[in-house]
Coordinates of C-alpha atoms in Angstrom, one line a residue:
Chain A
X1 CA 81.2 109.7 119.2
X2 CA 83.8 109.4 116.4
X3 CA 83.9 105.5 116.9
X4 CA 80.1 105.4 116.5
X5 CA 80.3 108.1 113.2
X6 CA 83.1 105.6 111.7
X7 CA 80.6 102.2 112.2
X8 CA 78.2 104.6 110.2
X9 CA 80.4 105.4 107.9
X10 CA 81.9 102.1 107.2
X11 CA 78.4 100.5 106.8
X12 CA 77.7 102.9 104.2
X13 CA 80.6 102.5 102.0
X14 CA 80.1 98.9 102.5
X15 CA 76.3 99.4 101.3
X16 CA 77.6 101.9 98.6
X17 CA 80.8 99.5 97.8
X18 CA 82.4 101.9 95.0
X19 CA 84.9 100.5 93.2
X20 CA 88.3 103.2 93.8
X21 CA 91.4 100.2 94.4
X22 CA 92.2 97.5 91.9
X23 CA 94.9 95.4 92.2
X24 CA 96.5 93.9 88.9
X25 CA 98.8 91.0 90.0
X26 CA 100.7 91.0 86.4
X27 CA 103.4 88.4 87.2
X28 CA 104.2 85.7 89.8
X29 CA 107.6 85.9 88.5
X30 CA 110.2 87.7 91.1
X31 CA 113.7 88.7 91.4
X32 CA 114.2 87.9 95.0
X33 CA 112.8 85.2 97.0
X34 CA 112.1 86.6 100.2
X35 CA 111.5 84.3 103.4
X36 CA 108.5 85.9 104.4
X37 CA 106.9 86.3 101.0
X38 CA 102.8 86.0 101.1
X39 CA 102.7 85.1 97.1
X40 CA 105.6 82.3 97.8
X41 CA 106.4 83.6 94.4
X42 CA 109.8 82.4 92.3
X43 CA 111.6 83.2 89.8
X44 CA 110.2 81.6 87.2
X45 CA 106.6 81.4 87.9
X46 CA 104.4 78.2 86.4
X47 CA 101.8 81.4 85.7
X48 CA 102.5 83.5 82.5
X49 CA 102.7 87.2 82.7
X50 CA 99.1 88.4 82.2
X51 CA 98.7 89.5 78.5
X52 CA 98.0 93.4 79.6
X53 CA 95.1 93.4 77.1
X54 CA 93.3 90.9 79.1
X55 CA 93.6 92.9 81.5
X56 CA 92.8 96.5 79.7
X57 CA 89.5 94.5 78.4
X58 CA 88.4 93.3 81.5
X59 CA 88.2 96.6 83.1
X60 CA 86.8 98.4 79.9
X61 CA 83.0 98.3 81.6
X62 CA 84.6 100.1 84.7
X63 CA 84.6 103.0 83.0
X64 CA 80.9 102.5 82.6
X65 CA 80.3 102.9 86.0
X66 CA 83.2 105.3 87.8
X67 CA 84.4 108.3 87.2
X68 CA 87.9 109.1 85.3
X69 CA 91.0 109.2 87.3
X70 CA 88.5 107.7 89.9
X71 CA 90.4 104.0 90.4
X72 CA 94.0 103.7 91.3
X73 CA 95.8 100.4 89.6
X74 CA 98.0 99.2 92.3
X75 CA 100.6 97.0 89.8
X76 CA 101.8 94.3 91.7
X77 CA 103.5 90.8 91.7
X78 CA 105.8 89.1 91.8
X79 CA 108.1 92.0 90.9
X80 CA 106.2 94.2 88.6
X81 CA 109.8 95.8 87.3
X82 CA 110.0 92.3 85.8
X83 CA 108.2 93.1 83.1
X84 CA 109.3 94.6 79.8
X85 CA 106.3 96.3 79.0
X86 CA 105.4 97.6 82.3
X87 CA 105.8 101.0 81.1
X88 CA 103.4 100.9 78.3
X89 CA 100.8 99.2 80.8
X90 CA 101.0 102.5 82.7
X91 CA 100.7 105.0 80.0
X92 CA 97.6 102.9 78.5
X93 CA 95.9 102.9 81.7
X94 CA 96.5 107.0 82.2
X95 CA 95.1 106.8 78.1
X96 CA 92.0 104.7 79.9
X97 CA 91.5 107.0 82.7
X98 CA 92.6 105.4 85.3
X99 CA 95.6 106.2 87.7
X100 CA 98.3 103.6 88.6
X101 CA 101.5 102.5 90.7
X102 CA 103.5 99.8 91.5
X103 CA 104.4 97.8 94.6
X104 CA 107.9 96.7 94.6
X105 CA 111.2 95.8 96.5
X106 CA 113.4 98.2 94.4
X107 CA 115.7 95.8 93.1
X108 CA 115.3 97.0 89.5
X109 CA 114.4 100.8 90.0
X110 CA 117.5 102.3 88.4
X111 CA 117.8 105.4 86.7
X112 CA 116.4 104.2 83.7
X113 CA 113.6 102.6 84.9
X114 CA 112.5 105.4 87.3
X115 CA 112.5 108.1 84.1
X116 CA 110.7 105.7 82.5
X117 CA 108.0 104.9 84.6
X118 CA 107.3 108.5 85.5
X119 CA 107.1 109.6 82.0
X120 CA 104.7 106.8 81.6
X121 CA 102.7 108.7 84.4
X122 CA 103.0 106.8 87.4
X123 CA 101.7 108.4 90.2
X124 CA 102.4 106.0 93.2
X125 CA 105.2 103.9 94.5
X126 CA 105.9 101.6 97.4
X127 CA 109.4 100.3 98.4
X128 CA 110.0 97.6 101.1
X129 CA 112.9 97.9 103.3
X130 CA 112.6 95.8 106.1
X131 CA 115.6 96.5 108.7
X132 CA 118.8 98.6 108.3
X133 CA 121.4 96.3 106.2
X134 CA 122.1 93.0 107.3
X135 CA 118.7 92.4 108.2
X136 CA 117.0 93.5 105.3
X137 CA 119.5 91.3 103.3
X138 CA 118.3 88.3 105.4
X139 CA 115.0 88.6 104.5
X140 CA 114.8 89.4 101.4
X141 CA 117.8 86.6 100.7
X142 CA 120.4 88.9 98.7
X143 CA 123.1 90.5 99.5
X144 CA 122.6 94.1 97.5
X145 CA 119.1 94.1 98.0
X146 CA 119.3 97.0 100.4
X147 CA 121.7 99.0 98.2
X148 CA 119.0 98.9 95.9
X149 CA 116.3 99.6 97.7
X150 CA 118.0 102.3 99.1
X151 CA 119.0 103.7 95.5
X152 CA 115.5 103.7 93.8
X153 CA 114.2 105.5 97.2
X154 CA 116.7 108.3 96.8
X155 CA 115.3 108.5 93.1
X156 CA 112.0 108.0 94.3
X157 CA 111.9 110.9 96.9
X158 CA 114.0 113.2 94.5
X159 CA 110.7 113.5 92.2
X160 CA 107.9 115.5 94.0
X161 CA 105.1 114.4 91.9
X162 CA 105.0 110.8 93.5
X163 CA 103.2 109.5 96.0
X164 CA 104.9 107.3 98.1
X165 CA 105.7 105.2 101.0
X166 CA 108.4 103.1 102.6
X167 CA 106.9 99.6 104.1
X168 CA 108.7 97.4 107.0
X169 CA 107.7 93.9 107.8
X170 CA 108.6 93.4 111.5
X171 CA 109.6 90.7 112.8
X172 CA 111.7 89.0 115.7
X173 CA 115.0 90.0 113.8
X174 CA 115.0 93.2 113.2
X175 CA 111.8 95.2 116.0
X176 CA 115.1 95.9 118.1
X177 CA 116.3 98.1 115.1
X178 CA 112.9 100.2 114.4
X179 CA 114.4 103.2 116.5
X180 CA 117.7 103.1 113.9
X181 CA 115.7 102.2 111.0
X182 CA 113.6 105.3 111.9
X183 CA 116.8 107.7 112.1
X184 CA 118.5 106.0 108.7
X185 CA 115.0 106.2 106.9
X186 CA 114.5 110.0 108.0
X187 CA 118.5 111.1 107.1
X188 CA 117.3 110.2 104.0
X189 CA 114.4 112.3 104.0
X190 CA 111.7 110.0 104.2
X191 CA 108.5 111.0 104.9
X192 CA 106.1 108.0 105.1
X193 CA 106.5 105.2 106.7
X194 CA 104.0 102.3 107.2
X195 CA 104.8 99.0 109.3
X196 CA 103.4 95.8 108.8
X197 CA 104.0 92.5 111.1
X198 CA 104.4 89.6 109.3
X199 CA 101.0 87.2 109.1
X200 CA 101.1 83.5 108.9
X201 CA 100.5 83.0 105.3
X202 CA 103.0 81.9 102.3
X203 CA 106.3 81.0 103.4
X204 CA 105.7 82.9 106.9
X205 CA 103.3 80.3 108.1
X206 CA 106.3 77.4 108.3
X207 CA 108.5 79.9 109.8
X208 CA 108.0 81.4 113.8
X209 CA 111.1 83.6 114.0
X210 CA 109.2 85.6 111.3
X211 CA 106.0 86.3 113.8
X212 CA 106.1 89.0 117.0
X213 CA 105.5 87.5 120.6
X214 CA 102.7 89.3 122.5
X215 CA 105.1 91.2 124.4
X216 CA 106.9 92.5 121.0
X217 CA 103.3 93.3 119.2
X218 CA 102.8 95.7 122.3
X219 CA 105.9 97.2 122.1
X220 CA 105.7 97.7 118.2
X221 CA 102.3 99.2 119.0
X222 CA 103.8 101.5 121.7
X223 CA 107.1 102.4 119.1
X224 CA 104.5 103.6 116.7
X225 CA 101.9 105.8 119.1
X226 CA 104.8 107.2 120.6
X227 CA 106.5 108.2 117.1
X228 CA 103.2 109.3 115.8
X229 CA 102.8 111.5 118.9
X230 CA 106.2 113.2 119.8
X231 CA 108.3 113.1 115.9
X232 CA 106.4 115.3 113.3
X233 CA 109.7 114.5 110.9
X234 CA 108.3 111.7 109.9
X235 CA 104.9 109.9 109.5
X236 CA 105.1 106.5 110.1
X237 CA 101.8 104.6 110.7
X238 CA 100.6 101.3 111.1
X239 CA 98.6 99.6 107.8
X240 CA 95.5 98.0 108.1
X241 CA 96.5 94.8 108.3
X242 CA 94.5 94.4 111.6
X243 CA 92.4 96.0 114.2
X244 CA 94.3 96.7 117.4
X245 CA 91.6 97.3 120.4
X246 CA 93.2 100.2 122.0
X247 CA 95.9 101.4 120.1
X248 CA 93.2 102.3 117.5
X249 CA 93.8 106.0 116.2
X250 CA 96.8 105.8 118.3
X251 CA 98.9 103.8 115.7
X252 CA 97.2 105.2 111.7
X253 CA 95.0 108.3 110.8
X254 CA 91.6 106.5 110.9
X255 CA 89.7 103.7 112.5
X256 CA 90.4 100.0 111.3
X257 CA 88.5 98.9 108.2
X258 CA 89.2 96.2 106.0
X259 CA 88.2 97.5 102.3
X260 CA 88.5 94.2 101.0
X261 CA 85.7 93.9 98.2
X262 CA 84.0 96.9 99.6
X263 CA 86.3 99.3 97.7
X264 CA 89.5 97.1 96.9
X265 CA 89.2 94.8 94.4
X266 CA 92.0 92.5 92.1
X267 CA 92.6 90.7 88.9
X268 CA 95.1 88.3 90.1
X269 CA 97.5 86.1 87.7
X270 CA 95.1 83.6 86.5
X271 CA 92.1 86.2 86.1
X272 CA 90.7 85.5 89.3
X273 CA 88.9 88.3 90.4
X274 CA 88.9 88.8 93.9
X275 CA 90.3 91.6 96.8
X276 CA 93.3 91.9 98.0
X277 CA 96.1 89.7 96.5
X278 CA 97.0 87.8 99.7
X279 CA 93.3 86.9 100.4
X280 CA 92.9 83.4 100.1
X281 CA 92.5 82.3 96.7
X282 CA 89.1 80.4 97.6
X283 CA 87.4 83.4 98.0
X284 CA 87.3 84.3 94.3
X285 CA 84.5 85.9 93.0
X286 CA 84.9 85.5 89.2
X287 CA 87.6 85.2 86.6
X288 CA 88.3 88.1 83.9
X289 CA 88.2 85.1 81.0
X290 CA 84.6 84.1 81.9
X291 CA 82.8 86.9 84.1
X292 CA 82.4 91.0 83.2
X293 CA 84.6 92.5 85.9
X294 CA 81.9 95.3 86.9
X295 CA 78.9 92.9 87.1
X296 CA 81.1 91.0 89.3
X297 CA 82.1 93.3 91.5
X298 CA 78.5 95.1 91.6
X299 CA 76.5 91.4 92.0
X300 CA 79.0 89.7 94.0
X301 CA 81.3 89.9 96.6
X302 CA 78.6 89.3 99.7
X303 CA 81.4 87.1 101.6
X304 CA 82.9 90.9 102.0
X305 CA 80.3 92.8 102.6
X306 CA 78.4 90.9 105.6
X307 CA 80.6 89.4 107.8
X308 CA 78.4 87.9 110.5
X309 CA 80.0 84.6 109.3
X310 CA 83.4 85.7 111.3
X311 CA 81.5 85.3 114.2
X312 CA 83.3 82.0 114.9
X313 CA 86.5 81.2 116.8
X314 CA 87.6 83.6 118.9
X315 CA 85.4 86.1 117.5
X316 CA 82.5 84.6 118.5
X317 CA 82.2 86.6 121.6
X318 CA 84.5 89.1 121.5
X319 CA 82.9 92.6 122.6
X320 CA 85.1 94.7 120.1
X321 CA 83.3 92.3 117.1
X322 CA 81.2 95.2 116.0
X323 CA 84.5 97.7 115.4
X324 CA 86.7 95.3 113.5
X325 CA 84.1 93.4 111.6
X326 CA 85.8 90.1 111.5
X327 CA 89.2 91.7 111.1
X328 CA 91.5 91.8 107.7
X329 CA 89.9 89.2 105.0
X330 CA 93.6 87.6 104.3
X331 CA 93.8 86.3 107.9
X332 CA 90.8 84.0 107.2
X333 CA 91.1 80.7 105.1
X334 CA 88.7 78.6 102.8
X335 CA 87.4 76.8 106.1
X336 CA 86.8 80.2 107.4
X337 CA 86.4 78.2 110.9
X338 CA 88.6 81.2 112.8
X339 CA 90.3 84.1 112.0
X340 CA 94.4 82.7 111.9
X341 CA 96.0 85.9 114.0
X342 CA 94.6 89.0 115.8
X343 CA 96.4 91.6 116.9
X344 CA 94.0 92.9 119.8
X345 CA 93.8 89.5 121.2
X346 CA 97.9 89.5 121.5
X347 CA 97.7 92.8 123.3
X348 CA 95.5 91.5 125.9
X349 CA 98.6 89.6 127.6
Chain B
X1 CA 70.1 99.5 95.6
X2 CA 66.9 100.9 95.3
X3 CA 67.4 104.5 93.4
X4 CA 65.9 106.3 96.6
X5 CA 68.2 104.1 99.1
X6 CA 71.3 104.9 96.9
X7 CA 70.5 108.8 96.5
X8 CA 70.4 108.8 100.4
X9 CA 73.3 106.7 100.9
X10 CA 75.0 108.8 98.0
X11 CA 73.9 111.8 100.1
X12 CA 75.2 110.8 103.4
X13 CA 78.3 110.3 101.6
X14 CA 79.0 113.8 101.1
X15 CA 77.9 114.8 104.2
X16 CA 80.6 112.5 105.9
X17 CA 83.0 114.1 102.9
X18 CA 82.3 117.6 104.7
X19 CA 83.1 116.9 108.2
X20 CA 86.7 116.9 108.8
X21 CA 87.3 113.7 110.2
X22 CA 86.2 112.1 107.0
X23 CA 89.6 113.6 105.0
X24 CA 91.5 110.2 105.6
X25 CA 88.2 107.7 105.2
X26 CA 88.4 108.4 101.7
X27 CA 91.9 108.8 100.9
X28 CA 93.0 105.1 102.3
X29 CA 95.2 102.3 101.0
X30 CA 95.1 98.8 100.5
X31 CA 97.2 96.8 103.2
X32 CA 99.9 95.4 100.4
X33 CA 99.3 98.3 98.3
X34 CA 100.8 101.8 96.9
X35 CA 99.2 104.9 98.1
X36 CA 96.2 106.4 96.1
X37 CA 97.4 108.4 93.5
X38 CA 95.8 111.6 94.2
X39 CA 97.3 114.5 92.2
X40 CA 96.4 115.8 89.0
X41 CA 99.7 118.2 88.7
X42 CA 101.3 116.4 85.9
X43 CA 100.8 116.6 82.1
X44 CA 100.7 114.7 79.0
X45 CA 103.0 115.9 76.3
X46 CA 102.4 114.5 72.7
X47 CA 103.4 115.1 68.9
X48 CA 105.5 114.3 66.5
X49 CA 109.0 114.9 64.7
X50 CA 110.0 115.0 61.2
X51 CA 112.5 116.3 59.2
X52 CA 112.7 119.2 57.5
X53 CA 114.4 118.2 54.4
X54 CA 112.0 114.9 54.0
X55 CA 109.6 115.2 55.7
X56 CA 109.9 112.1 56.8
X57 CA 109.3 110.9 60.6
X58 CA 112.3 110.9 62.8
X59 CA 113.0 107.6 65.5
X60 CA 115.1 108.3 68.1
X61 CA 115.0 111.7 69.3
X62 CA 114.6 112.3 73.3
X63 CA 112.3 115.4 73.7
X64 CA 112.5 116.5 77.3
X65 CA 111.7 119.8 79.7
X66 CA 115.0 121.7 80.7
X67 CA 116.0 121.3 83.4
X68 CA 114.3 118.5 84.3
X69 CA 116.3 115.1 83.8
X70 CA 113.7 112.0 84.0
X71 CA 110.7 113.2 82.4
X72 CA 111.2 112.3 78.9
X73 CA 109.6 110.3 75.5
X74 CA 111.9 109.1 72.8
X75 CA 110.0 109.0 69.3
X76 CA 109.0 105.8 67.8
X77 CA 109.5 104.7 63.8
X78 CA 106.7 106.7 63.0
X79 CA 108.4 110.2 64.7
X80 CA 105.5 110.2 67.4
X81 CA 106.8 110.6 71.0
X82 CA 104.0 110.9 73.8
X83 CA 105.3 111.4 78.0
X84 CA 103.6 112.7 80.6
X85 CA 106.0 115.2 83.2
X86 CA 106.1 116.7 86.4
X87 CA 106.5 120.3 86.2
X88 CA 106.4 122.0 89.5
X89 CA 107.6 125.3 88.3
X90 CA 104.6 125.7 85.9
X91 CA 101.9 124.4 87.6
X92 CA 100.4 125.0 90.8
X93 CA 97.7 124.2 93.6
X94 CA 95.8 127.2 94.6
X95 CA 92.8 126.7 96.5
X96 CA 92.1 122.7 95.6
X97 CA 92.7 124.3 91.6
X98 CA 95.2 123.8 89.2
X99 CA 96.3 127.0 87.7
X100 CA 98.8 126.9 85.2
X101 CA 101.3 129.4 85.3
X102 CA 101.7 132.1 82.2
X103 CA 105.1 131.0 81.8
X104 CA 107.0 130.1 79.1
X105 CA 108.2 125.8 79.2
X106 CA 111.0 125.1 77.0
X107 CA 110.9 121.5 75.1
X108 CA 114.3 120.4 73.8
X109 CA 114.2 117.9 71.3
X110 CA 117.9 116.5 71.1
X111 CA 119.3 113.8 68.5
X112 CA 121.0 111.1 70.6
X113 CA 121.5 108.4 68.3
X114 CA 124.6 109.8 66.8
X115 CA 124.1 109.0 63.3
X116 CA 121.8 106.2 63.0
X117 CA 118.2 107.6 61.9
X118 CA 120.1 110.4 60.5
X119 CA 121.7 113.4 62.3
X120 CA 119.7 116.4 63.5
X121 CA 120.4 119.8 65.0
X122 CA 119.4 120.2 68.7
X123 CA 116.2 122.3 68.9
X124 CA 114.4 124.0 71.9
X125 CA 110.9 125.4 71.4
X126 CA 109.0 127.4 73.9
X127 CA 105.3 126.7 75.0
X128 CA 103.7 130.1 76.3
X129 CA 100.6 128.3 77.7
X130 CA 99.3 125.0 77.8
X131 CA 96.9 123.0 79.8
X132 CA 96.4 119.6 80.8
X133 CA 97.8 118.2 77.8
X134 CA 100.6 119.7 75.4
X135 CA 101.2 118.6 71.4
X136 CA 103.9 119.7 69.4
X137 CA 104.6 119.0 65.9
X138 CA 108.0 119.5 65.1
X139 CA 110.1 119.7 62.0
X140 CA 114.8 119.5 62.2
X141 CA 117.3 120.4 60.3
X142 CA 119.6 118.1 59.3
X143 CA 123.5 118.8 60.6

């Protein structure tokens, strides 16, 4: 019954598509150079910063349309902290109406930087920490970069009025460590945790130690049910990076559903307007510097919103085609001749 | 969307917003994203400082809550400072609403230049009631 409420529901968002997640990727420039990083970003990035009034003026009709304090700016990069003015970007967007937080690894969330961003009225924060120590140093390629991490999410969780959540990219290195991840993360009085695996896209793709076996997607699914069901101290939940057959509800709050275009949409680095950030760059629907951002998103975005097309590859005839709709949009490439990684299909064997 | 279609989709909406199961279909979050930033509980806090003597705009001093140690503004050349803050003590949920408590919220404005811009006594000034947004227009003494 619930299944067939959520296809309802999910066709009528996708019918309504409102407009309440917009990505602003404001830099490609980034402190850390991660192996597994989906933007391949560097340090110093052949893309300028975005000027933030292209960005202010490209979302000025927005408010046409939705309702104050209606959209949440997810600020992202690159490392969003790089910027000097990242601050001001925040307290003009509250000025606008529109909420806003940041996506980062931590690196640069001191003291300083947490009272200012707060005071600038940020409202949500994501940290990455992807394996106790040693491992989280190997993937994100520095030595401290756990110390920090582990600093700005002792500031983070000190200041009640944030919303906020601790990510974990598993992989082949560090699934053994969940279970002590899971004890560190709640000594330090965590209390949301969300687990990704890795997909083969950026510098992932060239490199298989970052990708789970079948066996180790299962038992990552079966770490996650079993945490969700037995350990109230902390809630730690799968993202929606993929559909997962019968681990559904088991594994996140809600059925899968990939909001891509249908109510998440972006203004990426070069003022391409699109979905998520790690969707494929083909599947631009506009650019700031050329199209009105709400016509865009109101006129365009079909690709997202009818995805019969996915019907191809091993989704051709699969029987669960109707519940995940083609799965997540950034496992599908310009060819769009097959989706590149499914989680239900691994936990078949 | 035809204006009928949309009222009924609009409509059916709602309904799905009453029945429980809905709560976490509309509070979601991207896959590489933050959470949604739901809460309404902090507030905007804006004016200006000058000095009593000139009248003239004061740069530099940090105008903060007691007690609290992050949420802060600084004023600019022209004396203006402008920071939203988080204050738990004085505002509250009660039934989905924010109330805001009768209380009395203490705003310290504190010279911490030393003496570049000039040197100011330490003030604190008491807000009895406020609401989503707080202004202040202050004047200091000089030391």
């Amino acid at each position: 019954m619930t299944n067939l409420l959520h296809t309802i529901f999910r066709k009528n968002e996708t019918k309504l598509h409102i407009l309440n997640y917009l990505f602003w990727e404001c830099t490609w420039r980034c402190n850390l150079k991660c192996h597994h990083c989906g933007s391949d970003c560097k340090s110093s990035s052949t893309h300028p910063d975005m000027p933030f009034e292209d960005f202010l003026n490209a979302i000025q009709p927005l408010k046409k349309e939705y309702p104050k304090n209606s959209i949440t700016v997810a600020i992202m990069g690159g490392e969003p902290l790089l910027r000097s003015d990242l601050a001001e970007c925040g307290k003009q967007l509250r000025e606008h109406g529109f909420r806003w937080g940041i996506v980062t690894n931590g690196y640069a969330y001191d003291e300083a930087m947490h009272s200012k961003l707060i005071s600038a009225g940020m409202g949500s924060i994501t940290v990455s920490l992807d394996g106790l120590e040693e491992n989280h140093n190997w993937l994100r390629n520095n030595p401290k970069s756990f110390e920090r991490a582990v600093k700005a999410l002792e500031l983070i969780i000190s200041y009640p009025r944030l919303n906020y959540d601790v990510v974990t990219c598993v992989h082949q290195k560090n699934i053994a460590e969940l279970p002590d991840l899971k004890e560190f993360l709640i000594s330090k009085n965590i209390k949301n945790w969300r687990i990704f695996t890795i997909a083969p896209i950026g510098r992932a793709a060239e490199n298989q130690e970052m990708l789970l076996s079948n066996e180790q997607t299962r038992q990552l699914m079966s770490f996650i049910a079993a945490s969700r069901q037995n350990d109230p101290r902390i809630n730690l939940y799968f993202s929606c990076e993929s559909y997962v057959g019968a681990y559904e509800k088991k594994v996140r709050d809600s059925y899968f559903f990939c909001r891509a275009g249908i109510n998440i949409g972006s203004v990426l680095i070069d003022g391409a307007i699109s979905a998520c950030p790690n969707i494929d760059r083909s599947f631009a629907q506009g650019n700031i510097y050329n199209d009105n951002l709400l016509e865009t998103w109101k006129n365009r975005f079909e690709i997202m919103r009818n995805r019969n097309w996915c019907k191809t590859g091993i989704c051709k005839n699969c029987k669960d085609f109707k519940r995940c709709n083609g799965g997540a949009m950034h496992l599908w490439n310009e060819r769009q001749d097959g989706i590149m990684a499914c989680i239900a299909e691994k936990l078949k064997f | 969307m035809k204006k009928l279609e949309l009222k009924s989709r609009r409509l059916l909406r709602t309904i799905f917003g009453c029945i429980s199961f809905t709560a976490v279909a509309f509070v979601f979050q991207a896959c590489y994203g933050t959470p949604q930033d739901m809460d309404f509980l902090d507030v905007r806090i804006t004016g200006t400082v000058k000095s009593k003597t000139t009248d003239l705009p004061i740069e530099g001093i940090k105008v903060s809550i007691k007690d609290l140690p992050y949420d802060y503004g600084l004023t600019d050349t022209t004396g203006v400072f402008d920071f939203y803050a988080y204050l738990p003590n004085y505002v509250h949920r009660v039934n989905d609403s924010v109330v805001y408590k009768p209380d009395s919220l203490k705003i310290q404005f504190l010279d911490i230049d030393g003496i570049e811009n000039g040197s100011f006594n330490d003030t604190t000034i008491y807000v009895p009631t406020y609401r989503k947004r707080i202004e202040i227009h202050v004047a200091l003494e000089e030391k």
